[in-house]
Amino acid sequence: MVTDPVIPPLLEVRDLSIHYGDKAALSGVSFDIRQHEIFGIIGPANAGKTSFLRAINRMDDFVPGMRVGGQICFAGRDVATVRNLYALRRRIGVVFPLPVGLPLSIYDNVALSPRLRGVRRRAELDQIVERCLTRAALWDEVKDRLTSLGSLLSGGQQQRLTIARALSQEPDLLLLDEFSIAVDPVTTMRIEEVLKELRNELTIVLVTNLVQQARRLADRTAFFLGGRCVELDATEALFSNATQQQTIDYLGGRFG
Amino acid sequence: MSRPPVSSTPGVTGPRAAEAKSLDRRDRAWWFDFGARAAVFVGGMSAILFIAAIFVFIGTQGLDFAIHRLSWSEFLFGTHWEPTVEPPRYGALPLIAGTAWITVVAMLVSAPLAFGAAVYVAEFARGKQREWLKIFIELLAAIPSVVWGVIGLHVMKPIIQHVFDVQIGLNVLNAGVILGLMAAPIITTIAEDALKAVPDTYREAAEAMGATRWQVIYRVVLPHARPGLSAAVLLGIGRAFGETIAVLMASGHRLMIPHSVFDSAATITATIAAELGEAAKGSDHYQVLFVLGLLLFLITFVINLTADWIVRGGRRRA
């Protein structure tokens, strides 16, 4: 993979540590996430993957007892000190593991974020809604019932609705936390195709339990274990040529 | 994999200075949020302000007397409340005891009734029936307390005299039953909310294992809802405790310590209501009624704090 040295990384993580009370979830993690890459994070439960995502858009503000040390810079700006937190979050889309269809109509679910940033014209909203739903591989299934409640869709559909909603933010960075947990394999493949195309427009951090999913999608992959980043490399290099014994064991299915 | 030329995506790769700045620009939405937060903060703080103001008002009205002339041991343990006799005696124990008796009876009446109603409405009633039941329960909660007082006076009194063959029908039992019926709809409503807040997935998981409806309720739903149910009872106690006019009408208002549920009794609230109008403003009698008010205030405060503590303790365990 070629990177232009002139382009600064989108996300710079420096000595990041995360604690819940006395318990460390992540300690001393440092790396860059480049523009327009899909950055995979794999690792067993309790490796600190989700905590890492939470720290990026400062979801720790919601979690009592969660402390973040070190530094995360988004587009060159330390996220801990941004003066308009909401502006930061608007530029980062998040998809949680369990689908969260808001109790609004399908249309309003996707139109919410554009409306928040001031889009009023119906035609423009229609266009955004169709585009985002199409990209999330949901449009064909719901185009005839856009006014029914998003929270009444099936689990897999709600997850795709969540993805469409994240895309409607037109984010620079998309954080996916095990998005395929509630989605069937066929739909998962369709969403994966979409993610590959999205790489042209934005940067994606993909946390996944499916090792092969990281291999299919990610440009580079990091292996997290017990709150540390054990190894980070171009995906193919990591999978075929891991240097750490723990990584080899995990990829070989010997634990986790 | 090929990458598009960087210049085709100006939004992402623009000059970093502009990027960073946009995260620091406070737009209209930010300021609106700031203003809204300030507004609701004032709203929230006003609750504390009002409570503090009421506390100060009640406290200062009786302050002079409470500090200089009131014997606290007589107030808390004296058995004679004779504020208009010379020399006056301010023993509030009959009032405290009357309040405690009536509240306990009220809870014994209302808690089983209310829990039964709540479990039925939340777990068994379906569709239209459930909707109607809820409407009636809310109507029941809206009946003015003076109506309950009249019921105590003219319905409960002869019933008690008849059934238990006693002389006096206006007594602890009468007031307790009336208060219990008054508190029950409130307890039911809050308890039902607590039961409804238990996620259906829990019920499904337990039912899928072959648990009977009762087993599901007893083993899964009630334990999860326990903090809410406890809070419901405590709020019901608070309601019974603070009720005035219905108790005044149904209890017989006798200023002596009741020894059984068939004795008439007087409560703190009813005494304040009955005597404050007659007491000359600023007199010892007037002031001692405010000290009673302070006592009432403190007990209510303790009950509510306990309810809060239980609810939060339950959440921590959950």
Coordinates of N, CA, C and O in Angstrom, one line a residue, chain B residues 222-310:
Chain B
L222 N -40.2 -10.0 39.5 CA -40.2 -9.3 40.8 C -38.8 -9.0 41.3 O -38.5 -7.9 41.7
P223 N -37.8 -9.9 41.2 CA -36.5 -9.5 41.7 C -35.9 -8.3 40.9 O -35.3 -7.4 41.5
H224 N -36.1 -8.3 39.6 CA -35.6 -7.2 38.8 C -36.3 -5.9 39.1 O -35.7 -4.9 39.1
A225 N -37.6 -6.0 39.5 CA -38.4 -4.8 39.7 C -38.3 -4.4 41.2 O -38.9 -3.4 41.5
R226 N -37.6 -5.1 42.0 CA -37.8 -4.9 43.5 C -37.4 -3.5 43.9 O -38.2 -2.9 44.7
P227 N -36.4 -2.8 43.4 CA -36.1 -1.5 43.8 C -37.3 -0.6 43.5 O -37.7 0.2 44.4
G228 N -37.9 -0.7 42.3 CA -39.0 0.1 42.0 C -40.2 -0.2 42.8 O -41.0 0.8 43.2
L229 N -40.4 -1.4 43.2 CA -41.6 -1.8 44.0 C -41.4 -1.2 45.4 O -42.3 -0.7 46.0
S230 N -40.2 -1.3 46.0 CA -39.9 -0.7 47.3 C -40.1 0.8 47.3 O -40.7 1.4 48.2
A231 N -39.7 1.4 46.2 CA -39.9 2.9 46.1 C -41.4 3.2 46.0 O -41.8 4.2 46.6
A232 N -42.1 2.3 45.4 CA -43.6 2.5 45.3 C -44.2 2.5 46.7 O -45.0 3.4 47.0
V233 N -43.8 1.5 47.5 CA -44.4 1.5 48.8 C -44.0 2.7 49.6 O -44.8 3.3 50.3
L234 N -42.7 3.1 49.5 CA -42.3 4.2 50.3 C -43.0 5.5 49.9 O -43.4 6.3 50.8
L235 N -43.2 5.7 48.6 CA -44.0 6.9 48.2 C -45.4 6.8 48.7 O -46.0 7.8 49.0
G236 N -46.0 5.6 48.7 CA -47.3 5.4 49.2 C -47.3 5.8 50.7 O -48.3 6.4 51.2
I237 N -46.3 5.3 51.5 CA -46.2 5.7 52.9 C -46.2 7.2 53.0 O -46.9 7.8 53.8
G238 N -45.4 7.9 52.1 CA -45.3 9.3 52.2 C -46.6 10.0 51.9 O -47.0 10.9 52.6
R239 N -47.4 9.4 51.0 CA -48.7 9.9 50.7 C -49.7 9.7 52.0 O -50.3 10.7 52.4
A240 N -49.6 8.5 52.5 CA -50.5 8.3 53.7 C -50.1 9.2 54.9 O -51.0 9.7 55.6
F241 N -48.8 9.4 55.0 CA -48.3 10.1 56.1 C -48.7 11.6 56.0 O -49.0 12.2 57.1
G242 N -48.7 12.1 54.8 CA -49.0 13.6 54.7 C -50.4 13.9 54.6 O -50.8 15.0 54.6
E243 N -51.3 12.9 54.4 CA -52.7 13.1 54.2 C -53.3 13.8 55.4 O -53.0 13.4 56.5
T244 N -54.2 14.7 55.2 CA -54.7 15.5 56.3 C -56.2 15.4 56.5 O -56.7 14.8 57.5
I245 N -57.0 15.8 55.5 CA -58.4 16.0 55.8 C -59.1 14.7 56.0 O -60.0 14.6 56.9
A246 N -58.8 13.7 55.1 CA -59.5 12.4 55.2 C -59.2 11.8 56.6 O -60.1 11.2 57.2
V247 N -58.0 11.9 57.1 CA -57.6 11.4 58.4 C -58.3 12.1 59.5 O -58.8 11.5 60.4
L248 N -58.4 13.4 59.4 CA -59.1 14.2 60.4 C -60.5 13.7 60.5 O -61.0 13.6 61.6
M249 N -61.2 13.4 59.4 CA -62.6 13.1 59.4 C -62.8 11.6 59.9 O -63.8 11.3 60.5
A250 N -61.8 10.7 59.6 CA -62.1 9.3 59.8 C -61.4 8.8 61.1 O -61.8 7.7 61.6
S251 N -60.5 9.5 61.7 CA -59.7 9.0 62.8 C -60.4 9.3 64.1 O -60.0 8.7 65.1
G252 N -61.4 10.2 64.2 CA -62.0 10.5 65.4 C -61.2 11.7 66.1 O -61.8 12.3 67.0
H253 N -60.0 11.9 65.7 CA -59.2 13.0 66.2 C -59.2 13.1 67.8 O -59.6 14.1 68.3
R254 N -58.8 12.0 68.4 CA -58.7 12.0 69.8 C -57.2 12.1 70.2 O -56.4 11.3 69.8
L255 N -56.9 13.1 71.1 CA -55.5 13.4 71.3 C -54.9 12.5 72.4 O -54.4 13.0 73.4
M256 N -55.0 11.2 72.2 CA -54.4 10.3 73.1 C -53.7 9.2 72.4 O -54.1 8.9 71.2
I257 N -52.8 8.5 73.1 CA -52.1 7.4 72.4 C -53.1 6.3 72.2 O -53.7 5.8 73.1
P258 N -53.3 5.8 71.0 CA -54.2 4.7 70.7 C -53.5 3.3 71.2 O -52.3 3.2 71.0
H259 N -54.3 2.5 71.8 CA -53.7 1.2 72.2 C -54.2 0.0 71.4 O -53.7 -1.1 71.5
S260 N -55.2 0.2 70.6 CA -55.6 -0.8 69.6 C -56.1 -0.1 68.4 O -56.3 1.1 68.4
V261 N -56.4 -0.9 67.3 CA -56.9 -0.2 66.1 C -58.3 0.3 66.3 O -58.8 1.0 65.4
F262 N -59.0 -0.1 67.4 CA -60.3 0.4 67.6 C -60.4 1.7 68.4 O -61.5 2.2 68.7
D263 N -59.2 2.2 68.8 CA -59.1 3.5 69.5 C -59.1 4.6 68.5 O -58.5 4.5 67.4
S264 N -59.8 5.7 68.9 CA -59.6 6.9 68.0 C -58.2 7.4 68.2 O -57.5 7.2 69.2
A265 N -57.7 8.2 67.2 CA -56.4 8.7 67.3 C -56.3 10.1 66.6 O -57.3 10.4 65.8
A266 N -55.2 10.8 66.8 CA -55.0 12.0 66.0 C -53.6 12.0 65.4 O -52.7 11.3 65.9
T267 N -53.5 12.6 64.2 CA -52.2 12.6 63.5 C -51.6 14.0 63.6 O -52.3 15.0 63.9
I268 N -50.3 14.0 63.3 CA -49.6 15.3 63.2 C -50.3 16.3 62.3 O -50.6 17.4 62.6
T269 N -50.5 15.8 61.1 CA -51.1 16.7 60.1 C -52.5 17.2 60.4 O -52.7 18.4 60.3
A270 N -53.3 16.3 60.9 CA -54.7 16.7 61.3 C -54.6 17.7 62.4 O -55.4 18.7 62.4
T271 N -53.7 17.6 63.4 CA -53.6 18.5 64.5 C -53.2 19.9 64.0 O -53.8 20.9 64.4
I272 N -52.3 19.9 63.1 CA -51.9 21.2 62.5 C -53.0 21.9 61.9 O -53.4 23.1 62.1
A273 N -53.7 21.1 61.0 CA -54.9 21.7 60.3 C -56.0 22.1 61.2 O -56.6 23.2 61.0
A274 N -56.2 21.4 62.3 CA -57.3 21.7 63.2 C -57.0 22.9 64.1 O -57.9 23.7 64.4
E275 N -55.7 23.1 64.4 CA -55.4 24.0 65.5 C -54.8 25.3 65.0 O -54.9 26.4 65.7
L276 N -54.2 25.3 63.8 CA -53.5 26.5 63.4 C -54.4 27.7 63.2 O -54.0 28.8 63.5
G277 N -55.6 27.5 62.7 CA -56.5 28.6 62.5 C -56.9 29.3 63.8 O -57.2 30.5 63.9
E278 N -56.9 28.5 64.9 CA -57.3 29.1 66.2 C -56.2 29.7 67.0 O -56.4 30.6 67.9
A279 N -54.9 29.3 66.7 CA -53.8 29.8 67.5 C -53.5 31.2 67.0 O -53.4 31.5 65.8
A280 N -53.3 32.1 68.0 CA -52.9 33.5 67.7 C -51.5 33.5 67.1 O -50.6 32.8 67.5
K281 N -51.4 34.3 66.0 CA -50.1 34.3 65.3 C -49.0 34.7 66.2 O -49.1 35.7 66.9
G282 N -47.9 33.9 66.2 CA -46.7 34.3 67.1 C -46.8 33.7 68.5 O -45.8 33.7 69.2
S283 N -48.0 33.2 68.9 CA -48.1 32.7 70.2 C -47.3 31.3 70.3 O -46.9 30.8 69.3
D284 N -47.1 30.9 71.6 CA -46.5 29.6 71.8 C -47.2 28.5 71.0 O -46.6 27.6 70.4
H285 N -48.5 28.5 71.1 CA -49.3 27.5 70.5 C -49.0 27.5 68.9 O -48.8 26.4 68.3
Y286 N -49.1 28.7 68.4 CA -48.8 28.9 66.9 C -47.4 28.3 66.6 O -47.2 27.5 65.7
Q287 N -46.4 28.7 67.4 CA -45.1 28.3 67.1 C -44.9 26.7 67.3 O -44.2 26.1 66.5
V288 N -45.5 26.1 68.3 CA -45.3 24.7 68.5 C -45.9 23.9 67.3 O -45.4 22.9 66.9
L289 N -46.9 24.5 66.7 CA -47.5 23.8 65.5 C -46.5 23.8 64.3 O -46.4 22.9 63.6
F290 N -45.7 24.9 64.3 CA -44.7 24.9 63.2 C -43.5 23.9 63.5 O -42.9 23.3 62.6
V291 N -43.3 23.7 64.8 CA -42.3 22.7 65.2 C -42.8 21.4 64.8 O -42.0 20.5 64.3
L292 N -44.1 21.1 65.0 CA -44.7 19.9 64.5 C -44.5 19.8 63.0 O -44.2 18.7 62.5
G293 N -44.7 20.9 62.3 CA -44.5 20.9 60.8 C -43.1 20.5 60.4 O -42.9 19.7 59.5
L294 N -42.2 21.0 61.2 CA -40.8 20.7 61.0 C -40.5 19.2 61.1 O -39.8 18.6 60.3
L295 N -41.1 18.7 62.2 CA -41.0 17.2 62.5 C -41.5 16.4 61.3 O -40.9 15.5 60.8
L296 N -42.7 16.8 60.8 CA -43.3 16.2 59.7 C -42.4 16.2 58.4 O -42.2 15.3 57.7
F297 N -41.9 17.4 58.2 CA -41.0 17.7 57.1 C -39.8 16.8 57.2 O -39.4 16.1 56.2
L298 N -39.2 16.6 58.4 CA -38.0 15.8 58.5 C -38.3 14.3 58.3 O -37.6 13.6 57.6
I299 N -39.5 13.9 58.8 CA -39.8 12.5 58.6 C -40.1 12.2 57.1 O -39.6 11.2 56.6
T300 N -40.8 13.1 56.4 CA -41.0 12.9 55.0 C -39.7 12.9 54.2 O -39.5 12.0 53.3
F301 N -38.8 13.8 54.7 CA -37.5 13.8 54.0 C -36.8 12.5 54.2 O -36.2 12.0 53.2
V302 N -36.8 11.9 55.4 CA -36.1 10.7 55.6 C -36.7 9.6 54.8 O -36.0 8.8 54.1
I303 N -38.1 9.5 54.7 CA -38.8 8.5 53.9 C -38.3 8.6 52.4 O -38.0 7.6 51.8
N304 N -38.4 9.8 51.9 CA -38.0 10.0 50.5 C -36.5 9.7 50.2 O -36.2 9.0 49.2
L305 N -35.7 10.0 51.1 CA -34.2 9.7 51.0 C -34.1 8.2 51.0 O -33.3 7.6 50.2
T306 N -34.8 7.5 51.9 CA -34.7 6.1 51.9 C -35.2 5.5 50.6 O -34.5 4.6 50.1
A307 N -36.3 6.0 50.1 CA -36.8 5.5 48.8 C -35.7 5.6 47.7 O -35.4 4.7 47.0
D308 N -35.1 6.8 47.7 CA -34.1 7.1 46.7 C -32.9 6.1 46.9 O -32.4 5.6 45.9
W309 N -32.5 5.9 48.1 CA -31.4 5.1 48.4 C -31.6 3.6 48.0 O -30.8 3.0 47.4
I310 N -32.9 3.2 48.2 CA -33.2 1.8 47.8 C -33.2 1.7 46.3 O -32.6 0.7 45.8

